PDB file of C-alpha atoms and ligand atoms in Angstrom:
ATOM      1  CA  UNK A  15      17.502   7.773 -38.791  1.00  0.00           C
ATOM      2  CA  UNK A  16      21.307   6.058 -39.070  1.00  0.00           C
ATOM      3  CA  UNK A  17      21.029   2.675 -38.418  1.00  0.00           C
ATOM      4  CA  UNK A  18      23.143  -0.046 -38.152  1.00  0.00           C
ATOM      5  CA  UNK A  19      22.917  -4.110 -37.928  1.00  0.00           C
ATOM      6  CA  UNK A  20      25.379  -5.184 -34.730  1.00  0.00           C
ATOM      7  CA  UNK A  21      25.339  -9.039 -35.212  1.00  0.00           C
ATOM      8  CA  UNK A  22      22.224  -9.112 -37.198  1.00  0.00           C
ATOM      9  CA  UNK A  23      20.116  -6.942 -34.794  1.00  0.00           C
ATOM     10  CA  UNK A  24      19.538  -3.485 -35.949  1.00  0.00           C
ATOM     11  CA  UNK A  25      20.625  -0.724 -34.067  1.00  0.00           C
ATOM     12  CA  UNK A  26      20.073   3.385 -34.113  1.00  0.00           C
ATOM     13  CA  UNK A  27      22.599   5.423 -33.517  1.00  0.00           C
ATOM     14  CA  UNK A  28      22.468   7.601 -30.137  1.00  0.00           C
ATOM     15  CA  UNK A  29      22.029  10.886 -30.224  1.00  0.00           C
ATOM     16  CA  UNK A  30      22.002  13.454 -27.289  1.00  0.00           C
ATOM     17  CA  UNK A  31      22.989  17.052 -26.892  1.00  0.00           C
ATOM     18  CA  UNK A  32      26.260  16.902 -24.531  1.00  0.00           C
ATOM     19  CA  UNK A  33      26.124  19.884 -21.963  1.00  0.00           C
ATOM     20  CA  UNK A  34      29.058  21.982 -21.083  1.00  0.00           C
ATOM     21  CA  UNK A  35      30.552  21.659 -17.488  1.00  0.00           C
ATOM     22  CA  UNK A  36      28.540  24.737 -16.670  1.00  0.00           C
ATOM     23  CA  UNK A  37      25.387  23.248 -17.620  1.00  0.00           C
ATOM     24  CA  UNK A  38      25.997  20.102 -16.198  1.00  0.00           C
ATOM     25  CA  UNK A  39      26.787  21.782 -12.856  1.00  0.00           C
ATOM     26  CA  UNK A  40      23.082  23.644 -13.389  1.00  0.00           C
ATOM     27  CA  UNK A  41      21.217  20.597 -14.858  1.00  0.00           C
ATOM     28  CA  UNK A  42      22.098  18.266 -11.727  1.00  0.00           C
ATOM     29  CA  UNK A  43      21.923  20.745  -9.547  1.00  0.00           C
ATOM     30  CA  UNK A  44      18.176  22.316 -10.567  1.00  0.00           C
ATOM     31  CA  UNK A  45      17.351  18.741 -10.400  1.00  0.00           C
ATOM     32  CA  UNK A  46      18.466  17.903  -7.150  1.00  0.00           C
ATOM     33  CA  UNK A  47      16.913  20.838  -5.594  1.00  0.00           C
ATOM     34  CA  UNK A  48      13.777  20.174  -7.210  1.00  0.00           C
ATOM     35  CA  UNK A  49      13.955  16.402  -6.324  1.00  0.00           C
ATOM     36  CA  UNK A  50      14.420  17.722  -2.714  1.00  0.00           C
ATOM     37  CA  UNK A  51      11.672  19.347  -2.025  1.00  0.00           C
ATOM     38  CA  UNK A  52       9.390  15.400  -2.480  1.00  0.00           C
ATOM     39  CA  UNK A  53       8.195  14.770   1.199  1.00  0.00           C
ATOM     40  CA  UNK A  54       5.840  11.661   1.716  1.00  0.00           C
ATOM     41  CA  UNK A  55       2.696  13.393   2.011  1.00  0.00           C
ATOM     42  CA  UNK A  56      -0.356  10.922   3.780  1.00  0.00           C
ATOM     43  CA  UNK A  57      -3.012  13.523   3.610  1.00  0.00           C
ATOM     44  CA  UNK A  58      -4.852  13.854   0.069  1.00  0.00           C
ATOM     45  CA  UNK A  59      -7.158  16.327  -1.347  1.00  0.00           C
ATOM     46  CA  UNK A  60     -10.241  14.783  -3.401  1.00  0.00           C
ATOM     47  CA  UNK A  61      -9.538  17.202  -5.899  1.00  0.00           C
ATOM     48  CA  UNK A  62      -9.391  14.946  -9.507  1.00  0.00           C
ATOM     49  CA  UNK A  63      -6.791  14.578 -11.753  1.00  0.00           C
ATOM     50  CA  UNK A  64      -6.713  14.622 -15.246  1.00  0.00           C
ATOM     51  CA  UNK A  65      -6.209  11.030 -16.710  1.00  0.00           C
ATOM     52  CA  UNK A  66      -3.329  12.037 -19.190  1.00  0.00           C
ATOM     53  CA  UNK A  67      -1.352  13.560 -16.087  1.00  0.00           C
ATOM     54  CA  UNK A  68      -1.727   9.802 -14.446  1.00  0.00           C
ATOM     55  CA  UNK A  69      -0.496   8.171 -17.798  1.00  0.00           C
ATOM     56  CA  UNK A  70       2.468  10.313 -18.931  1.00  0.00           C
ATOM     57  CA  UNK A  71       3.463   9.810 -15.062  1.00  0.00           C
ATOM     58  CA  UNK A  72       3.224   5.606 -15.725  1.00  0.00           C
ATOM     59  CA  UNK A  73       4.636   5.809 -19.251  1.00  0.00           C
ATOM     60  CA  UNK A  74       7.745   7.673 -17.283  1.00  0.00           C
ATOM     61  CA  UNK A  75       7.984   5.050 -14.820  1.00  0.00           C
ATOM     62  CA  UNK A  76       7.732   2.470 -18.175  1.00  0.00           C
ATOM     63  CA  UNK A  77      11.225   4.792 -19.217  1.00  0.00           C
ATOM     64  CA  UNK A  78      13.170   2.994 -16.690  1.00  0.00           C
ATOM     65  CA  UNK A  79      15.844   0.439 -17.543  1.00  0.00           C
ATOM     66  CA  UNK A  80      14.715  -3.580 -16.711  1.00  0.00           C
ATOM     67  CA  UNK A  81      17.093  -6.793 -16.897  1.00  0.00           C
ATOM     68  CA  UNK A  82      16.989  -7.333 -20.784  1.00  0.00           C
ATOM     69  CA  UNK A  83      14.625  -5.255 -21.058  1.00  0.00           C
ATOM     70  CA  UNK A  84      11.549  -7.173 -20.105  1.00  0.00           C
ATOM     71  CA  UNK A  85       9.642  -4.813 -18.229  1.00  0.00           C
ATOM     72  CA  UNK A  86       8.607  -6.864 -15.935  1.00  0.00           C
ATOM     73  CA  UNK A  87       5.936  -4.455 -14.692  1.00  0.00           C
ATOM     74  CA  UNK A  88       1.879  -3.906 -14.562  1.00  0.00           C
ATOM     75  CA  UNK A  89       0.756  -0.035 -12.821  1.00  0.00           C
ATOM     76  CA  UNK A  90      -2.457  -0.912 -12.089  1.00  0.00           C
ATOM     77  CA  UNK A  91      -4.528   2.675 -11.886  1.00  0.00           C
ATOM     78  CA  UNK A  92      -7.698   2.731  -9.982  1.00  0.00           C
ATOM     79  CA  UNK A  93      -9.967   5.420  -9.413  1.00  0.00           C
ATOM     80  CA  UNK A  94     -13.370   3.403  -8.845  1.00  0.00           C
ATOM     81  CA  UNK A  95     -14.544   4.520  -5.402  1.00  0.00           C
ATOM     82  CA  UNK A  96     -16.004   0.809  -4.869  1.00  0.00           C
ATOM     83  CA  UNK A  97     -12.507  -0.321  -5.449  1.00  0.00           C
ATOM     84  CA  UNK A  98     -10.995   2.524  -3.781  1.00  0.00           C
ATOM     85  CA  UNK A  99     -13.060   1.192  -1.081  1.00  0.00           C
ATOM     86  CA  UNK A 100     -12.502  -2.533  -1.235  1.00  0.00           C
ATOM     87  CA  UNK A 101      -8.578  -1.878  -1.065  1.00  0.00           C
ATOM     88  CA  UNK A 102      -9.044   0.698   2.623  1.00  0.00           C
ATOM     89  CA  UNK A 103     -11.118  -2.011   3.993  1.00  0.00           C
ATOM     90  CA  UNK A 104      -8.688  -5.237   3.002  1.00  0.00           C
ATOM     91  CA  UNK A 105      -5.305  -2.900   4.148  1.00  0.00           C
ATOM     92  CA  UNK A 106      -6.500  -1.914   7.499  1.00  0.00           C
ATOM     93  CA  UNK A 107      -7.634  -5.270   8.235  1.00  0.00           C
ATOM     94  CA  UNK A 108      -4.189  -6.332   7.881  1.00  0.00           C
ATOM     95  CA  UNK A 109      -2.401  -3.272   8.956  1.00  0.00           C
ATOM     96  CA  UNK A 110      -4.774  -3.000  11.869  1.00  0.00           C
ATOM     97  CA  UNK A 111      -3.012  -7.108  12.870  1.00  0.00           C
ATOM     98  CA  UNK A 112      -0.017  -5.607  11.985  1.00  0.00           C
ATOM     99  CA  UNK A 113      -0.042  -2.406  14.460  1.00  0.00           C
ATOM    100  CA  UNK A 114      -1.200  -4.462  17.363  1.00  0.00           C
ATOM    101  CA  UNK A 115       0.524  -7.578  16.823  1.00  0.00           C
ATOM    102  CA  UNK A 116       3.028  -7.926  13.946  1.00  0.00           C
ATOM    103  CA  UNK A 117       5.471  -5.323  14.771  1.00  0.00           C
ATOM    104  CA  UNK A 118       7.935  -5.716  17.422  1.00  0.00           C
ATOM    105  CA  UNK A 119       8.016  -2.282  20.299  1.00  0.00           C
ATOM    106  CA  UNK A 120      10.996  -0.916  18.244  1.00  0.00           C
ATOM    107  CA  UNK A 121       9.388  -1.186  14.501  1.00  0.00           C
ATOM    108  CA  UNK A 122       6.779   1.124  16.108  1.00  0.00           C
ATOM    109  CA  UNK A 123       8.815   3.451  18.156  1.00  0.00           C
ATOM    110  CA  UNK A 124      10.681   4.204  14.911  1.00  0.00           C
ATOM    111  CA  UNK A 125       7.458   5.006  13.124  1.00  0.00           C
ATOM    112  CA  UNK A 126       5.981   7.065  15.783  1.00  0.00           C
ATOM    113  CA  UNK A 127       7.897  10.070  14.310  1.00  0.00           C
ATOM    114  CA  UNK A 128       6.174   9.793  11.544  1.00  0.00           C
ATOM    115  CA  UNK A 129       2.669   9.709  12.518  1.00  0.00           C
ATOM    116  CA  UNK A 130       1.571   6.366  10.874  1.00  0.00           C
ATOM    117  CA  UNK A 131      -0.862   4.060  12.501  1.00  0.00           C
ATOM    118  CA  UNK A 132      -3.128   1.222  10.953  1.00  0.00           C
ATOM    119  CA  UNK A 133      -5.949   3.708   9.488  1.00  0.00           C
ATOM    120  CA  UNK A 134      -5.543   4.738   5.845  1.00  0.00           C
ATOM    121  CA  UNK A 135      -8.019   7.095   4.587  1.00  0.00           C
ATOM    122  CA  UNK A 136      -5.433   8.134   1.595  1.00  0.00           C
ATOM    123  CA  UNK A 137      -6.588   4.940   0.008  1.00  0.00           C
ATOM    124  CA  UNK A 138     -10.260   6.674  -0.628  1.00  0.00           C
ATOM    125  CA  UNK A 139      -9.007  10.146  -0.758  1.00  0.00           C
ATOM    126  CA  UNK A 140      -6.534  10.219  -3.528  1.00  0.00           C
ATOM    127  CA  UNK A 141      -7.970  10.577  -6.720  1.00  0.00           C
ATOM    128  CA  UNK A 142      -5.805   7.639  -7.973  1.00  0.00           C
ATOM    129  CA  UNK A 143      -3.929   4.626  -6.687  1.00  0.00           C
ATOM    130  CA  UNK A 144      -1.192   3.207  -8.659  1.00  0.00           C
ATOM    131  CA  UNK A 145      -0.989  -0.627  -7.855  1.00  0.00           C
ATOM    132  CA  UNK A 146       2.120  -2.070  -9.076  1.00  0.00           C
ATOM    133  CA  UNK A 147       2.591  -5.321  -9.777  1.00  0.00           C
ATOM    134  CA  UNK A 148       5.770  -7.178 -10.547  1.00  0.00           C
ATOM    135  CA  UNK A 149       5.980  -9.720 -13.236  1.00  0.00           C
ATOM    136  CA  UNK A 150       7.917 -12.632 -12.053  1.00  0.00           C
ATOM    137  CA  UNK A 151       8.075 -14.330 -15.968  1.00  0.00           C
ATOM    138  CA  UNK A 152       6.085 -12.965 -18.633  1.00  0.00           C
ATOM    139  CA  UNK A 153       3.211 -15.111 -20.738  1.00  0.00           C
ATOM    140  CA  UNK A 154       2.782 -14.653 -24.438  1.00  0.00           C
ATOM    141  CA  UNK A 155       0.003 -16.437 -26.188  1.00  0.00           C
ATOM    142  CA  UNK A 156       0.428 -19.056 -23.546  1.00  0.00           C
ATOM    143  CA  UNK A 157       3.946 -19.403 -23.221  1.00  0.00           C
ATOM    144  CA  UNK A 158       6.291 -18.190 -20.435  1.00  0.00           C
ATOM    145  CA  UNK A 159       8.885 -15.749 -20.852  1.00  0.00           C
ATOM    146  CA  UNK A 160      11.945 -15.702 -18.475  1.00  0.00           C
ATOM    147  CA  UNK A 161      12.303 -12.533 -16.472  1.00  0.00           C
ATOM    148  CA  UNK A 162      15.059 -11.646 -15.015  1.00  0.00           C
ATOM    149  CA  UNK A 163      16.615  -8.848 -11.838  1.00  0.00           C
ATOM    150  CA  UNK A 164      12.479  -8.598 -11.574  1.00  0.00           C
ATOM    151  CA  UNK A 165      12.806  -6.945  -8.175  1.00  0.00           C
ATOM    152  CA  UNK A 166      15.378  -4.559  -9.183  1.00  0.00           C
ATOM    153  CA  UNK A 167      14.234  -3.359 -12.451  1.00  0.00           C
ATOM    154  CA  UNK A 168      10.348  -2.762 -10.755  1.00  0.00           C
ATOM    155  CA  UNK A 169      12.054  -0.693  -8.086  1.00  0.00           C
ATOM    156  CA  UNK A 170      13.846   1.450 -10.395  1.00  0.00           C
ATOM    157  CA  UNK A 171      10.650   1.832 -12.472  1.00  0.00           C
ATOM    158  CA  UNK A 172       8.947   3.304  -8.484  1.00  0.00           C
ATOM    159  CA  UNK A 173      11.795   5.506  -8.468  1.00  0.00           C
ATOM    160  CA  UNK A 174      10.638   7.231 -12.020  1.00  0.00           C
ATOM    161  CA  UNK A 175       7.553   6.784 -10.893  1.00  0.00           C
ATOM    162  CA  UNK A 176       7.588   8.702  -7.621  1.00  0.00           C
ATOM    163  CA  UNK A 177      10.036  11.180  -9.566  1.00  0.00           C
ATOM    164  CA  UNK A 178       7.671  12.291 -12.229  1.00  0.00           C
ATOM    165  CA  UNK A 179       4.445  12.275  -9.307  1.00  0.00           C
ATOM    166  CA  UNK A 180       6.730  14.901  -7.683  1.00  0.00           C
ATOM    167  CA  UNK A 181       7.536  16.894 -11.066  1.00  0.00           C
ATOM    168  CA  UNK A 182       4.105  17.188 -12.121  1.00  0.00           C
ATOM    169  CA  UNK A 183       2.989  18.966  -9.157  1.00  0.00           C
ATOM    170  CA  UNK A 184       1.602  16.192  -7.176  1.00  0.00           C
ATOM    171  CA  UNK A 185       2.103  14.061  -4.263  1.00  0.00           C
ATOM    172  CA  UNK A 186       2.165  10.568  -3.090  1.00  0.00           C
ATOM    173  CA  UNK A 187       3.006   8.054  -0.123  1.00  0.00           C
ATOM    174  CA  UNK A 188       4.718   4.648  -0.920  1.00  0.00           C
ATOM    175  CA  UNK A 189       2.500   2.344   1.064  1.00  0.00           C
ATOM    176  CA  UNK A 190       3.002  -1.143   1.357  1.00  0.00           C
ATOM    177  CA  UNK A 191       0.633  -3.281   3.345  1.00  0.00           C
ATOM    178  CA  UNK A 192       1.728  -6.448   4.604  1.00  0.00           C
ATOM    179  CA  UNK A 193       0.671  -8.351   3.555  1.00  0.00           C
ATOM    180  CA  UNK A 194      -0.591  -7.283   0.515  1.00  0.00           C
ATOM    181  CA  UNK A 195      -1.819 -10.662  -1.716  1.00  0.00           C
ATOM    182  CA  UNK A 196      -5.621  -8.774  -1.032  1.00  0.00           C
ATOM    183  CA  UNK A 197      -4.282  -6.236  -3.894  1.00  0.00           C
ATOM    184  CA  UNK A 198      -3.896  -9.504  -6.498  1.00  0.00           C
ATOM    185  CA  UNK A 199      -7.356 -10.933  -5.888  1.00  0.00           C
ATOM    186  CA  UNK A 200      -9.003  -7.459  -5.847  1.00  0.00           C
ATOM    187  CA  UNK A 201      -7.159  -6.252  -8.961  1.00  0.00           C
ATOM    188  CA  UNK A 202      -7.786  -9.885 -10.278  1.00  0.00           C
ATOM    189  CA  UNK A 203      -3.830 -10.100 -11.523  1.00  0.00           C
ATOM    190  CA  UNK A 204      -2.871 -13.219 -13.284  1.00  0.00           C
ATOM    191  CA  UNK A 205      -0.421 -15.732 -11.477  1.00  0.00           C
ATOM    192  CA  UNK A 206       2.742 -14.301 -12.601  1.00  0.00           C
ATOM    193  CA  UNK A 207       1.867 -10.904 -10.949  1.00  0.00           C
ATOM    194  CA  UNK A 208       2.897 -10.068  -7.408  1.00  0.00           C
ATOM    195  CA  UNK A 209       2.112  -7.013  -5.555  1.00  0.00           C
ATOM    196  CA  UNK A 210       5.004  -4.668  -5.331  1.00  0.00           C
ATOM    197  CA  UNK A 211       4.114  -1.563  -4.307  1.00  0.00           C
ATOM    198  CA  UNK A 212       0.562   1.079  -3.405  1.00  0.00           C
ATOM    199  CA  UNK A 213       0.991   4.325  -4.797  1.00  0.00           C
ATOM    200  CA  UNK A 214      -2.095   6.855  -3.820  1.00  0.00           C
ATOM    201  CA  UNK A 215      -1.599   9.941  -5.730  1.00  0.00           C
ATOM    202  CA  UNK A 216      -3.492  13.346  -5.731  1.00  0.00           C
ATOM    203  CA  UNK A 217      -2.818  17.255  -4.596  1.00  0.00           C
ATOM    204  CA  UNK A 218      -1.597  17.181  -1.063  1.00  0.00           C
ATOM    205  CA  UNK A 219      -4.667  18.467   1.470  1.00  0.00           C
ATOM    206  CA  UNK A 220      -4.685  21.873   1.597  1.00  0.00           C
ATOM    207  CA  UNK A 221      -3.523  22.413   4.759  1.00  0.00           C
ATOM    208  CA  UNK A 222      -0.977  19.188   5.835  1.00  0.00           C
ATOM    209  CA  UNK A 223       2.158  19.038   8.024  1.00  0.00           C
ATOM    210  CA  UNK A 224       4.454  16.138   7.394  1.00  0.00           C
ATOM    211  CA  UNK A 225       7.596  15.439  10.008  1.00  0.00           C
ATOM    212  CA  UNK A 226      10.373  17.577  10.296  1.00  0.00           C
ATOM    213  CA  UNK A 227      13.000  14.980   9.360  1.00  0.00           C
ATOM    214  CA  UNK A 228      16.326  15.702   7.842  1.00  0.00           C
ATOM    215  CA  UNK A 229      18.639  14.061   4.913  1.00  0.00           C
ATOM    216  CA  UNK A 230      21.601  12.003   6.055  1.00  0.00           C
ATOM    217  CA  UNK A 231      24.365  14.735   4.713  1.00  0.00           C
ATOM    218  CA  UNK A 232      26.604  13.976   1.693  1.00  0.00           C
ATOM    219  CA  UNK A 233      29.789  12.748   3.675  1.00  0.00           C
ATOM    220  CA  UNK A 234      27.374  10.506   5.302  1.00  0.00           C
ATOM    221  CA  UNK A 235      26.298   8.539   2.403  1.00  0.00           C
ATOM    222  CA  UNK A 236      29.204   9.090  -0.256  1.00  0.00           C
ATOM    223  CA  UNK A 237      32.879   7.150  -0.303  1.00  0.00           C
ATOM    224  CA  UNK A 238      34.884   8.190  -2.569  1.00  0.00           C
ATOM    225  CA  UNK A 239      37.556   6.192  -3.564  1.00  0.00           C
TER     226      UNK A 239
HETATM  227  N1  IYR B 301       3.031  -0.769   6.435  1.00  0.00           N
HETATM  228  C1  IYR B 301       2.700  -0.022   7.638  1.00  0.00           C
HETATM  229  C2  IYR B 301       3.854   0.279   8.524  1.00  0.00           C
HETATM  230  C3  IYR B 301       4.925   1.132   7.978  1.00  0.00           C
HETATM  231  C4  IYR B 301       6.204   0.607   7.875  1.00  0.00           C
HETATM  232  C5  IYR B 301       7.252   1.382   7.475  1.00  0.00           C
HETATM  233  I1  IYR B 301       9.108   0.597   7.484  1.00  0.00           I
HETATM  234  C6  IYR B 301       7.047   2.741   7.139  1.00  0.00           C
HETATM  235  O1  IYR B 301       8.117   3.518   6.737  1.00  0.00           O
HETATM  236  C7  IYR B 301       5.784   3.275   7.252  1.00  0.00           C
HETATM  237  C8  IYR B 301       4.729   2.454   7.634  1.00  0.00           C
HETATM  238  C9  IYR B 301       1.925   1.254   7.279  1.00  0.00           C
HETATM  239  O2  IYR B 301       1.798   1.556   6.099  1.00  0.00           O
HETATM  240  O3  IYR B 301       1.444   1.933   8.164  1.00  0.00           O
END
């Protein structure tokens, strides 16, 4: 490996095929399409998954870039049916507050497409949740480490995340309770952890419809200057 010191701090030099034009066209496009076909999926299949699926899919999200590279991240992975259990009960107490009094007329009437309501049965059907936590400073052997752009470089690291659930084959629906401390006292997370995201992940049901919603189109989202 070439390596090099850049002000004292060794460095290795970068290496990466570069694609022609024509591949690049191919590459981005094969990606998008793929990356196209992800729908939020709410009903799950019991069907297991192997564990080493579930890691290589958190060691992808663990690929994504964080503010000096602190990872600021825990992916909490639970397939204990008595946890499974714990976490359904705890989110539909508060989602059940939140359906009938939280959420003003027009928060629902947007959801309404989509079929949600307070009951969550995905958190005992999918083989796996992924609870992740953000770090908001680090602790090493007692001392704190500063974190930093912790909300930013977790959401990036949920973007992998939900990328690679999608490549391997599998499905999963970004859920966030509200709100969700229940998920640090059930998980028992240290102090520095906050709940970020719930990630239930498994083989869609066999037989599931999800809403026919469209993409804005590309002259909808893009400026090009
Ligand atoms: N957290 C609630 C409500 C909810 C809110 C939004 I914004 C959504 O896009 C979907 C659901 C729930 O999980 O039902």
């Amino acid at each position: 490996m070439e390596k090099k010191l850049i002000e004292g701090f060794e460095h290795i030099r970068y290496h990466r095929a570069q694609p022609s034009e024509e591949e690049l066209i191919q590459n981005s496009r094969n990606f998008y399409q793929l990356m196209d076909q992800r729908r939020t999926v709410r009903e799950f299949d019991t069907r297991p998954i192997p564990l080493e699926v579930m890691e290589n899919i958190i060691l992808t999200a663990s690929t994504a870039p964080s503010g000096a590279h602190k990872q600021p991240w825990t992916f909490c992975l639970v397939s204990d049916p008595m946890i499974k259990k714990q976490i359904r009960a705890a989110a539909e107490e508060e989602e059940k507050i939140s359906y009938s009094t939280r959420m003003p007329e027009n928060w629902k009437a947007d959801l309404k497409p989509l079929g949600t309501n307070w009951e969550k049965p995905f958190l005992e059907d999918a083989p796996y949740l992924i609870v992740v936590f953000k770090q908001s400073y680090g602790l090493s052997e007692g001392e704190k480490i500063q974190h930093y752009y912790v909300s930013e470089s977790v959401g990036i690291a949920c973007g992998f995340l939900i990328a690679a659930i999608h490549q391997a084959g599998l499905v999963a629906v970004t859920h966030t309770p509200s709100p969700m401390n229940f998920l640090s006292s059930i998980l028992e997370r240290p102090a520095n952890e906050k709940p970020y995201l719930l990630v239930p992940v498994g083989y869609a049901k066999e037989e599931t419809y999800v809403p026919a919603i469209e993409r804005k189109k590309l002259e909808e989202i893009i400026k090009s200057f």
